[in-house]
mmCIF file of N, CA and C in Angstrom:
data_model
loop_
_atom_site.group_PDB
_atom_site.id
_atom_site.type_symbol
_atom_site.label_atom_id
_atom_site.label_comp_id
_atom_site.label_asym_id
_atom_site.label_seq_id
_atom_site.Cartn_x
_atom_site.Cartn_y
_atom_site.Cartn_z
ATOM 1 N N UNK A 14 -1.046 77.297 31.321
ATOM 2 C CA UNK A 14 -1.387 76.320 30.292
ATOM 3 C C UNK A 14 -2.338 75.272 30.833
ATOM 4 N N UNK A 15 -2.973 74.126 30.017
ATOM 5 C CA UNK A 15 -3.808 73.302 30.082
ATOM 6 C C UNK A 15 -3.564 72.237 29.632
ATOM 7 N N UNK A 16 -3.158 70.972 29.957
ATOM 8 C CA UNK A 16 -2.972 69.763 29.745
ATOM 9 C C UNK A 16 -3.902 68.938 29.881
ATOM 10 N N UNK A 17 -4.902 67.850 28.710
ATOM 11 C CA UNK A 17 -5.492 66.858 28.659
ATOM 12 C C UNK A 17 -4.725 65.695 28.579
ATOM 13 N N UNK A 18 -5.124 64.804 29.211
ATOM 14 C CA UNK A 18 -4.284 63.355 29.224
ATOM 15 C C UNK A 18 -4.932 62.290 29.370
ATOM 16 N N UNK A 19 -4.929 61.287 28.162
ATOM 17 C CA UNK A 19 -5.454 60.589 28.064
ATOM 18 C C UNK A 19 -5.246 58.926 28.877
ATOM 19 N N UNK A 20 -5.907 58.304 28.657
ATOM 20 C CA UNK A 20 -5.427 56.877 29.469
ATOM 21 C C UNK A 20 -6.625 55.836 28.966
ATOM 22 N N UNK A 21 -6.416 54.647 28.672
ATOM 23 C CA UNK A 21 -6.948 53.369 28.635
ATOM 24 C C UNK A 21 -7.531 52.631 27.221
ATOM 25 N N UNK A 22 -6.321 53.376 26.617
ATOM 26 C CA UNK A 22 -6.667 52.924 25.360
ATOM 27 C C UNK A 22 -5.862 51.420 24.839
ATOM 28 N N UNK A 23 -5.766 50.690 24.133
ATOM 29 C CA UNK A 23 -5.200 49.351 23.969
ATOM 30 C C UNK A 23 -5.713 48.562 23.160
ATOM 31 N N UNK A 24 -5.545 47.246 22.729
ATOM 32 C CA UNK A 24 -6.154 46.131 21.807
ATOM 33 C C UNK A 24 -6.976 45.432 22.621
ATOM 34 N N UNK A 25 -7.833 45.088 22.071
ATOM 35 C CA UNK A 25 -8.748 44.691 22.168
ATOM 36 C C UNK A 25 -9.726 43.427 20.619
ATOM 37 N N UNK A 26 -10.020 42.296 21.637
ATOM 38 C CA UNK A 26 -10.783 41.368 20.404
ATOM 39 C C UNK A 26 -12.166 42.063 20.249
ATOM 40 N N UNK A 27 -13.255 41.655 19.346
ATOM 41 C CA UNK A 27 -14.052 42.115 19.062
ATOM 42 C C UNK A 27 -15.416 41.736 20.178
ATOM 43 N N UNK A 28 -16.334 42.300 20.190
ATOM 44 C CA UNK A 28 -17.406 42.384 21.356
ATOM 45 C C UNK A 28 -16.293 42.599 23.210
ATOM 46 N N UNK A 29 -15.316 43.174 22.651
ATOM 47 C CA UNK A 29 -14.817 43.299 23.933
ATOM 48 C C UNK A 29 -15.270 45.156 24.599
ATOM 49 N N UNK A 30 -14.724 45.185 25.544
ATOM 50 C CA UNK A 30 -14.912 46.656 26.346
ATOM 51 C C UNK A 30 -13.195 47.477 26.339
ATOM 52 N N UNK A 31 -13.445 48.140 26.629
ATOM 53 C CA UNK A 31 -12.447 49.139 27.187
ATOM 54 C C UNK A 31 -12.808 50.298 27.780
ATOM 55 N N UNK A 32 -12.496 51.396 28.630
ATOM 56 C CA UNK A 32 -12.785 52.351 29.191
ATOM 57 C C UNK A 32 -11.388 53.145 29.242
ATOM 58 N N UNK A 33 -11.779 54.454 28.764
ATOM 59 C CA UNK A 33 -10.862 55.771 28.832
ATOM 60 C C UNK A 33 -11.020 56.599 29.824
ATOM 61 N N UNK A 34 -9.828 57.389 29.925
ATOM 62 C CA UNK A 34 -10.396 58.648 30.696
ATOM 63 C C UNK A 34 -9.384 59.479 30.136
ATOM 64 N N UNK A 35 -9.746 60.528 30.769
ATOM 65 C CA UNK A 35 -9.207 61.908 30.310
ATOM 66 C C UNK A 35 -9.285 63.002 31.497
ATOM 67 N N UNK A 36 -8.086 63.340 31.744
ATOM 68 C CA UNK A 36 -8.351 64.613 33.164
ATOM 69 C C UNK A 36 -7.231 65.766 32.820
ATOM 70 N N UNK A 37 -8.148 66.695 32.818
ATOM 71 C CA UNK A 37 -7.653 68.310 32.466
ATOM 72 C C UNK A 37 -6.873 68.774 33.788
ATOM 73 N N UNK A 38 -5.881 69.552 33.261
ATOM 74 C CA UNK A 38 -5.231 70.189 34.916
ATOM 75 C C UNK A 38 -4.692 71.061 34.083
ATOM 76 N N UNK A 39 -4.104 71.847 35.351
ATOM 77 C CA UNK A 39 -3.514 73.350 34.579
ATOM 78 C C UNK A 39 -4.424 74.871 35.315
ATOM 79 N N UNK A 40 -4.244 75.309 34.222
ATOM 80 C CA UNK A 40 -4.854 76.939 34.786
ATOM 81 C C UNK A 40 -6.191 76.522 34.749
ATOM 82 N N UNK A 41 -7.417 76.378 35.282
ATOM 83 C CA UNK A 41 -8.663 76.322 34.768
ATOM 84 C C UNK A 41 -9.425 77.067 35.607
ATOM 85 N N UNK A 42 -10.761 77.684 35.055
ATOM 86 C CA UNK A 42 -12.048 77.876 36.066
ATOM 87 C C UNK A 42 -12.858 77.446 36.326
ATOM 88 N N UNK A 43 -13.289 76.540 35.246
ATOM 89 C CA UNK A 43 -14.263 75.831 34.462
ATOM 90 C C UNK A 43 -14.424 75.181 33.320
ATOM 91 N N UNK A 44 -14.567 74.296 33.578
ATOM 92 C CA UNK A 44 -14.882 73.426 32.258
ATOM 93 C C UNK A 44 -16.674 72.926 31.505
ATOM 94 N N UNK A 45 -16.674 73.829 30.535
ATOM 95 C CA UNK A 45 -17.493 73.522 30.053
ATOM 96 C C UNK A 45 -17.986 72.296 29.304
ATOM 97 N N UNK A 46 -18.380 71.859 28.053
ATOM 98 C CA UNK A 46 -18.339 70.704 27.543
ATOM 99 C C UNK A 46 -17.527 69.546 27.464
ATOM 100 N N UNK A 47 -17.224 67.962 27.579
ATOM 101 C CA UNK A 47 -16.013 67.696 27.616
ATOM 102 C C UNK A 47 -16.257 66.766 26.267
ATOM 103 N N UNK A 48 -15.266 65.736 26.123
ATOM 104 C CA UNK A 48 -15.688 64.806 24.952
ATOM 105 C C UNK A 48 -14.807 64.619 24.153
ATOM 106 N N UNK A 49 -15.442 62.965 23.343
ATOM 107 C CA UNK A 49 -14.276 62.322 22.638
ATOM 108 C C UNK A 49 -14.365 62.359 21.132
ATOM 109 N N UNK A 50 -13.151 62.411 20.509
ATOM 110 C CA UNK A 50 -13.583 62.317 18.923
ATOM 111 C C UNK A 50 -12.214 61.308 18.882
ATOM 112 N N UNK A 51 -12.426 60.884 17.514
ATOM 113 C CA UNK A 51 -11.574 59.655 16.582
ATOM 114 C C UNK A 51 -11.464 60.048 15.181
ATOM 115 N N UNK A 52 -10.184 59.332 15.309
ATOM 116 C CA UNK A 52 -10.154 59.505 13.493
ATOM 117 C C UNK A 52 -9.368 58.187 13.223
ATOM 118 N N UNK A 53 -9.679 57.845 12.508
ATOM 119 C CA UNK A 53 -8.842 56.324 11.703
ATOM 120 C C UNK A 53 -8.267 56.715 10.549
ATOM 121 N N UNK A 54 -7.375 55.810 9.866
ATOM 122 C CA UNK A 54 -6.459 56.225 9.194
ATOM 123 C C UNK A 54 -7.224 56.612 7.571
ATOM 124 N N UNK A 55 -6.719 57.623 7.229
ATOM 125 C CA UNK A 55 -7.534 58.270 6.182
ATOM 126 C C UNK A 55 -8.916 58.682 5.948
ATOM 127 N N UNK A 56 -9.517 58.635 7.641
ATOM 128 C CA UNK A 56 -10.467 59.420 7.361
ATOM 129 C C UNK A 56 -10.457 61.207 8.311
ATOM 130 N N UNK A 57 -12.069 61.211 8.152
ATOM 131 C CA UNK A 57 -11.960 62.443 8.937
ATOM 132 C C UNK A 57 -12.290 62.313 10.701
ATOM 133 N N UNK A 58 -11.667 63.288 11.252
ATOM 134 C CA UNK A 58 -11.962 63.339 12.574
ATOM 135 C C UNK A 58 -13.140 63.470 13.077
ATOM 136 N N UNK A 59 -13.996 62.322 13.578
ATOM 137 C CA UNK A 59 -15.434 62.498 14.242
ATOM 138 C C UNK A 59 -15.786 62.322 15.332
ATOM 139 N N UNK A 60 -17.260 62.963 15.945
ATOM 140 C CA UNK A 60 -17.375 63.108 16.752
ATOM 141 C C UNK A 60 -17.602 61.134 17.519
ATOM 142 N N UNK A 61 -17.244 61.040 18.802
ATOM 143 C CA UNK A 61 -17.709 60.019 19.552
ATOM 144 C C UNK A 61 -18.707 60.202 20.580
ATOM 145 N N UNK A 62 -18.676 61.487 21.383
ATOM 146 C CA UNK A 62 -19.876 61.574 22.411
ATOM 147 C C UNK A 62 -18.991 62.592 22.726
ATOM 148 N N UNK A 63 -20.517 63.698 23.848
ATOM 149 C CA UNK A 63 -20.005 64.928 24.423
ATOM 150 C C UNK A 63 -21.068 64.849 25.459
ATOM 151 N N UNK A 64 -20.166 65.434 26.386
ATOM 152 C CA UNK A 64 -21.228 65.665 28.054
ATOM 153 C C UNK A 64 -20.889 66.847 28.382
ATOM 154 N N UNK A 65 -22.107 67.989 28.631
ATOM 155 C CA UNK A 65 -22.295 68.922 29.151
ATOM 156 C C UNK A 65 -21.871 68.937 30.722
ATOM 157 N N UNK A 66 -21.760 70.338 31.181
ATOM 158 C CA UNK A 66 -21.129 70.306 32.711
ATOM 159 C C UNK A 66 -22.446 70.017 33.634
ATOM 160 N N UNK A 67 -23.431 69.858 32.920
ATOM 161 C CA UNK A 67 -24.605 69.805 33.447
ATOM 162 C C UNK A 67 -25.490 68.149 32.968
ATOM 163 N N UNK A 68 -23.712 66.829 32.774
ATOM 164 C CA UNK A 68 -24.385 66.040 31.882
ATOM 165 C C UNK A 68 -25.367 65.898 31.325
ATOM 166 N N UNK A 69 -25.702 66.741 30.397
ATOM 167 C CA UNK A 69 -26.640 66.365 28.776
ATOM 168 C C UNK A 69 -25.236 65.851 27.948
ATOM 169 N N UNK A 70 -26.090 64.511 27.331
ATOM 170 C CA UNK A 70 -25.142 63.654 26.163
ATOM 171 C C UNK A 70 -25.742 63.713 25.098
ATOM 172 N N UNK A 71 -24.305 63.727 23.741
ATOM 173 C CA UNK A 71 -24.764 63.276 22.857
ATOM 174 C C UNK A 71 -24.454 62.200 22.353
ATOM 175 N N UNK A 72 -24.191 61.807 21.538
ATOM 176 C CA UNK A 72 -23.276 60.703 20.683
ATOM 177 C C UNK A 72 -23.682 60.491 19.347
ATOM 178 N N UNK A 73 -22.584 59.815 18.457
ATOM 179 C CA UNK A 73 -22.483 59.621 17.096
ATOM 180 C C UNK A 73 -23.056 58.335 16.517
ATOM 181 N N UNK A 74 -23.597 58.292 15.656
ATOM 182 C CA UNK A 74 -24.607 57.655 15.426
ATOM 183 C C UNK A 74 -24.324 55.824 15.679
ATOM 184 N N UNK A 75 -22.370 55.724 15.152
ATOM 185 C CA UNK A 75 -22.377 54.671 15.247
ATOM 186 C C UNK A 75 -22.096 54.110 16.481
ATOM 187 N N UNK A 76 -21.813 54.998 17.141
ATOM 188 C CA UNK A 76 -21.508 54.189 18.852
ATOM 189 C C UNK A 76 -22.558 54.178 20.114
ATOM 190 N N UNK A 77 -24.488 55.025 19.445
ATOM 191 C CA UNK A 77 -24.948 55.010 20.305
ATOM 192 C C UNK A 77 -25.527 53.168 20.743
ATOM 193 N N UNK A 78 -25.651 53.758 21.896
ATOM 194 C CA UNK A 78 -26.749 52.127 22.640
ATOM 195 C C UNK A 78 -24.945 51.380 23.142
ATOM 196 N N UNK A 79 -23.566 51.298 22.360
ATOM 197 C CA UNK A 79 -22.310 50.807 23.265
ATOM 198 C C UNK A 79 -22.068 51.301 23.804
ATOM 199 N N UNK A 80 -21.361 52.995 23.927
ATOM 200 C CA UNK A 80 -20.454 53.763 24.280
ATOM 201 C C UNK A 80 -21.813 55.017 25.506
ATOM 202 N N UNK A 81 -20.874 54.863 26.335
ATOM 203 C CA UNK A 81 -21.163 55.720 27.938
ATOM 204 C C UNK A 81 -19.895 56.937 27.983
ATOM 205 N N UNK A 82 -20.947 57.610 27.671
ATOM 206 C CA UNK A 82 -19.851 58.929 28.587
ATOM 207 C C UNK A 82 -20.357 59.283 29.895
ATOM 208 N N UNK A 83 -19.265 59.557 30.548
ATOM 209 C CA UNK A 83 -19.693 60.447 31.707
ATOM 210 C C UNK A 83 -18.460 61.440 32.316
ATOM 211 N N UNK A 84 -18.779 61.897 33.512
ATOM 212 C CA UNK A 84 -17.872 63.066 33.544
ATOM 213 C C UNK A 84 -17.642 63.043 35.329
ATOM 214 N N UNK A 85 -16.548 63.663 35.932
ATOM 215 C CA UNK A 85 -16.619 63.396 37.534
ATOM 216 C C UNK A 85 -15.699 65.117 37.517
ATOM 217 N N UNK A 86 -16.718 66.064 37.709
ATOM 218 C CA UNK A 86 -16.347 67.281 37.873
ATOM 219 C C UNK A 86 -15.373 67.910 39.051
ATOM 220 N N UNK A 87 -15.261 66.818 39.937
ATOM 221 C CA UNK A 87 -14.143 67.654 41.000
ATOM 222 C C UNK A 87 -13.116 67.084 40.344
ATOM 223 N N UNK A 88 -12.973 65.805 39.843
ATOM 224 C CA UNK A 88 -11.524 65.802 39.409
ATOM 225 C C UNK A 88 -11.323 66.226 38.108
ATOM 226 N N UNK A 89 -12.305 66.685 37.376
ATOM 227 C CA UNK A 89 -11.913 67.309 35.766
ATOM 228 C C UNK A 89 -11.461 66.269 34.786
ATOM 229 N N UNK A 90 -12.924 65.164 35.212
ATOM 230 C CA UNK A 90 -12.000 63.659 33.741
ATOM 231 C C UNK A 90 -13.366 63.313 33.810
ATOM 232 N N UNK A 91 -13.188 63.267 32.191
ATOM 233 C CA UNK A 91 -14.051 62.673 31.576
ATOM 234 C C UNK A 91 -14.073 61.431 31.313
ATOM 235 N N UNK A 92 -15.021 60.534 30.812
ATOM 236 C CA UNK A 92 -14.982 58.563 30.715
ATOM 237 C C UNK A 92 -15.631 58.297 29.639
ATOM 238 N N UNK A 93 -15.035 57.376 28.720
ATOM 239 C CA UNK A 93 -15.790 56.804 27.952
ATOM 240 C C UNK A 93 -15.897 54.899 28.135
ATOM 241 N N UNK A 94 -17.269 54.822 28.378
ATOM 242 C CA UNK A 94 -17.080 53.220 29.224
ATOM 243 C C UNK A 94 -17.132 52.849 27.375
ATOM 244 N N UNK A 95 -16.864 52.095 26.256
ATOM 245 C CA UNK A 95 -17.087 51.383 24.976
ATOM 246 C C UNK A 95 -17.190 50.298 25.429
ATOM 247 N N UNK A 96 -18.380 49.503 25.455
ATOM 248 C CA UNK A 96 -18.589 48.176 25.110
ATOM 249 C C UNK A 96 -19.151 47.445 23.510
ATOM 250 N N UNK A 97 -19.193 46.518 23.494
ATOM 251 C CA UNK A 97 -19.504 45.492 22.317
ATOM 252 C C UNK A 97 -18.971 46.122 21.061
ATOM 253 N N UNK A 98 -17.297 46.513 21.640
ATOM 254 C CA UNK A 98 -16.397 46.429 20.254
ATOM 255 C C UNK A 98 -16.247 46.480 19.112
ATOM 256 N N UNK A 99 -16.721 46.902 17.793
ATOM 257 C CA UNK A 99 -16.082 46.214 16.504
ATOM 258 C C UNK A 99 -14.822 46.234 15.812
ATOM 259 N N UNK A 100 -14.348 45.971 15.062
ATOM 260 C CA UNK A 100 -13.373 46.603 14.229
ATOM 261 C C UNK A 100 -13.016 47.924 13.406
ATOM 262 N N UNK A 101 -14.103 48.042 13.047
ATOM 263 C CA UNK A 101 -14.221 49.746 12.656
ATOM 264 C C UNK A 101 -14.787 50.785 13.934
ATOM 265 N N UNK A 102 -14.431 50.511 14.938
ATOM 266 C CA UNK A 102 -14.304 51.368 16.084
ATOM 267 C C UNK A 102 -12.398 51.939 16.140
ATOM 268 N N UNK A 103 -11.823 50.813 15.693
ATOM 269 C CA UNK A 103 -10.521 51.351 16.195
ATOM 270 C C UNK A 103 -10.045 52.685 15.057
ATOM 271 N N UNK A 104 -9.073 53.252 16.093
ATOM 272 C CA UNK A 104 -9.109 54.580 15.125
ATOM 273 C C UNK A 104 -7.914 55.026 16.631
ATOM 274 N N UNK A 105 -7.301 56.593 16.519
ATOM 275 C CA UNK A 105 -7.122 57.029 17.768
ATOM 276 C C UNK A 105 -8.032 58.190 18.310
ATOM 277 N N UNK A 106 -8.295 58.443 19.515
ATOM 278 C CA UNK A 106 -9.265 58.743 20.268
ATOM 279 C C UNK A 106 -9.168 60.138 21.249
ATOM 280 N N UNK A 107 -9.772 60.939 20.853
ATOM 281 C CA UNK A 107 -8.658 62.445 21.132
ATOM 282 C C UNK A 107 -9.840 63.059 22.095
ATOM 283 N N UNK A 108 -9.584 63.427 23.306
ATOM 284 C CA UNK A 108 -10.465 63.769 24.430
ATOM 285 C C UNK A 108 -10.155 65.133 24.085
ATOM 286 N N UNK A 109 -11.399 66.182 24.280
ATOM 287 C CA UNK A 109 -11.639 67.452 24.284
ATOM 288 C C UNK A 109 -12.233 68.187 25.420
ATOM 289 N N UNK A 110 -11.823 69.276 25.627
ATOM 290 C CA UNK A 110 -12.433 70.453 26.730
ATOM 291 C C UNK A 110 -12.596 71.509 26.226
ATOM 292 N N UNK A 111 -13.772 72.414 26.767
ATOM 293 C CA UNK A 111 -13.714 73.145 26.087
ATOM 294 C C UNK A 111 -14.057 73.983 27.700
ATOM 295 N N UNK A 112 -12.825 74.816 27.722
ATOM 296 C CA UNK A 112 -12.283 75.341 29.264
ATOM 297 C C UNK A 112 -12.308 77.092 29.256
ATOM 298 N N UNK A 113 -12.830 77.559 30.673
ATOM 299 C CA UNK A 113 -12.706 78.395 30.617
ATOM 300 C C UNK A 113 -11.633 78.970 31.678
ATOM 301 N N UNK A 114 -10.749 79.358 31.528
ATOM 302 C CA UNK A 114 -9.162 79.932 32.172
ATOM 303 C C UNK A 114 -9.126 80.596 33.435
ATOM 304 N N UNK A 115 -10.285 82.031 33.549
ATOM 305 C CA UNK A 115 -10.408 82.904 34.023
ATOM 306 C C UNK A 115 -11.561 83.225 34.452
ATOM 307 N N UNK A 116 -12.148 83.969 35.408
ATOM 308 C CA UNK A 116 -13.303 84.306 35.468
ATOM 309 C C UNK A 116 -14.195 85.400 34.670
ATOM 310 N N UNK A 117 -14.968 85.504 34.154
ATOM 311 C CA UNK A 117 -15.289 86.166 32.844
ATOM 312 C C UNK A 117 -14.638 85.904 31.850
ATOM 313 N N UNK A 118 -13.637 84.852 31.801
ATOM 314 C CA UNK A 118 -12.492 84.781 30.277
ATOM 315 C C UNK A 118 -13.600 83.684 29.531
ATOM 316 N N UNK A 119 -13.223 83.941 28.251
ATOM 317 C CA UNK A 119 -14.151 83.204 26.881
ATOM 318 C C UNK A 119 -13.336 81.735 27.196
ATOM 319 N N UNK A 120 -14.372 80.993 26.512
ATOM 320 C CA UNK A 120 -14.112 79.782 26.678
ATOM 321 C C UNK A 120 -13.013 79.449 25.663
ATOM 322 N N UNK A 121 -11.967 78.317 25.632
ATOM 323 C CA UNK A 121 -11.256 78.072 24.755
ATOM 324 C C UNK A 121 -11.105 76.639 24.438
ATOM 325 N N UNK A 122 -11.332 75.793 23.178
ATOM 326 C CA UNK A 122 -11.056 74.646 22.695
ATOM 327 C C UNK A 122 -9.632 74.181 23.316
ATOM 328 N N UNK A 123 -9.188 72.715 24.197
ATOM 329 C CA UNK A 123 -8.012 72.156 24.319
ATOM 330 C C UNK A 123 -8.472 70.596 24.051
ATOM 331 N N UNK A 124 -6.900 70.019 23.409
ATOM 332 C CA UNK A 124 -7.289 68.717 23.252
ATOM 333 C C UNK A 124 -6.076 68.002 23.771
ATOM 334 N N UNK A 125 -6.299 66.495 23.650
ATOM 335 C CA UNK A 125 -4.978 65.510 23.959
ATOM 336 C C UNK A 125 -4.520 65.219 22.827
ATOM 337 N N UNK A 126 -3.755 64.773 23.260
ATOM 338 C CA UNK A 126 -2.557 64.102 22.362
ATOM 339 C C UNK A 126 -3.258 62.768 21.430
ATOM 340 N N UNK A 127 -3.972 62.291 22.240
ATOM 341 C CA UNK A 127 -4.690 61.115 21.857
ATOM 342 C C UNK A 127 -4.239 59.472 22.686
ATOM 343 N N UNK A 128 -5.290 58.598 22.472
ATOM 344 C CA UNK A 128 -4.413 57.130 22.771
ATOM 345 C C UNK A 128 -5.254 56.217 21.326
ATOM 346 N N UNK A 129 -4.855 55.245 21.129
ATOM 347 C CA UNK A 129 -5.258 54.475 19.996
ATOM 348 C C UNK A 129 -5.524 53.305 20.877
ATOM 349 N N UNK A 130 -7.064 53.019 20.649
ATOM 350 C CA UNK A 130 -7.691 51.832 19.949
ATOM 351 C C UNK A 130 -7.480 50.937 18.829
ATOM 352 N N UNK A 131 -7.240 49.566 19.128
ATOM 353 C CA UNK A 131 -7.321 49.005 18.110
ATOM 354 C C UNK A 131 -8.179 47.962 18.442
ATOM 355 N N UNK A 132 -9.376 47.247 17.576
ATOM 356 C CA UNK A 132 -9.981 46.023 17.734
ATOM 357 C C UNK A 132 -10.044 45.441 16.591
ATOM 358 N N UNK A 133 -9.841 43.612 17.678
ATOM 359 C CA UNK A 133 -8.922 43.045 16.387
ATOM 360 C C UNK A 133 -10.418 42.029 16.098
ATOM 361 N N UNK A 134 -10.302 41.197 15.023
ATOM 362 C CA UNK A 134 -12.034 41.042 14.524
ATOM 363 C C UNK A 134 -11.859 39.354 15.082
#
């Protein structure tokens, strides 16, 4: 099996920072793409940023120019540095891998559990 685990999520006032991480363990060979998505209450689950194993980034429209991803491949954790806060940032925050098990084995989608953000205005 494959366990993501999240860490550094919390309250926060507005124009403040926080930084996450996320580190995969378990059966792995490789990890391909890693990355964060959110969802707040009653909406849909979206993307926050994704880093290639070869960091290429993307990110979502509303968190580019705050939010830093990056990635530290021997230990298998990904980072999201969020600075300059708002209130409609908070949501909870679900780190993704998209891992490959085996050698020649297909890649497979795993996620966390999540941690929640909240920023207060």
């Amino acid at each position: 099996q494959v366990q993501l685990v999240e860490s550094g999520g919390g309250l926060v006032q507005a124009g403040g920072s926080l930084r996450l991480s996320c580190t995969a363990s378990g059966r792995i060979y490789s990890i391909n793409a890693m990355g964060w998505y959110r969802q707040a209450p009653g909406k849909q689950r979206e993307l926050v940023a994704t880093i290639t194993d070869g960091s290429s980034t993307n990110y979502g429209d509303s968190v580019k120019g705050r939010f830093t991803i990056s990635r530290d491949n021997a230990k298998n954790t990904v980072y999201l540095q969020m600075n300059s806060l708002k209130p409609e940032d908070t949501a909870v925050y679900y780190c993704n891998a998209k891992i490959v098990r085996w050698a020649f084995g297909d890649e497979s989608d795993w996620w966390g559990l999540g941690t929640q953000v909240t920023v207060s205005s």
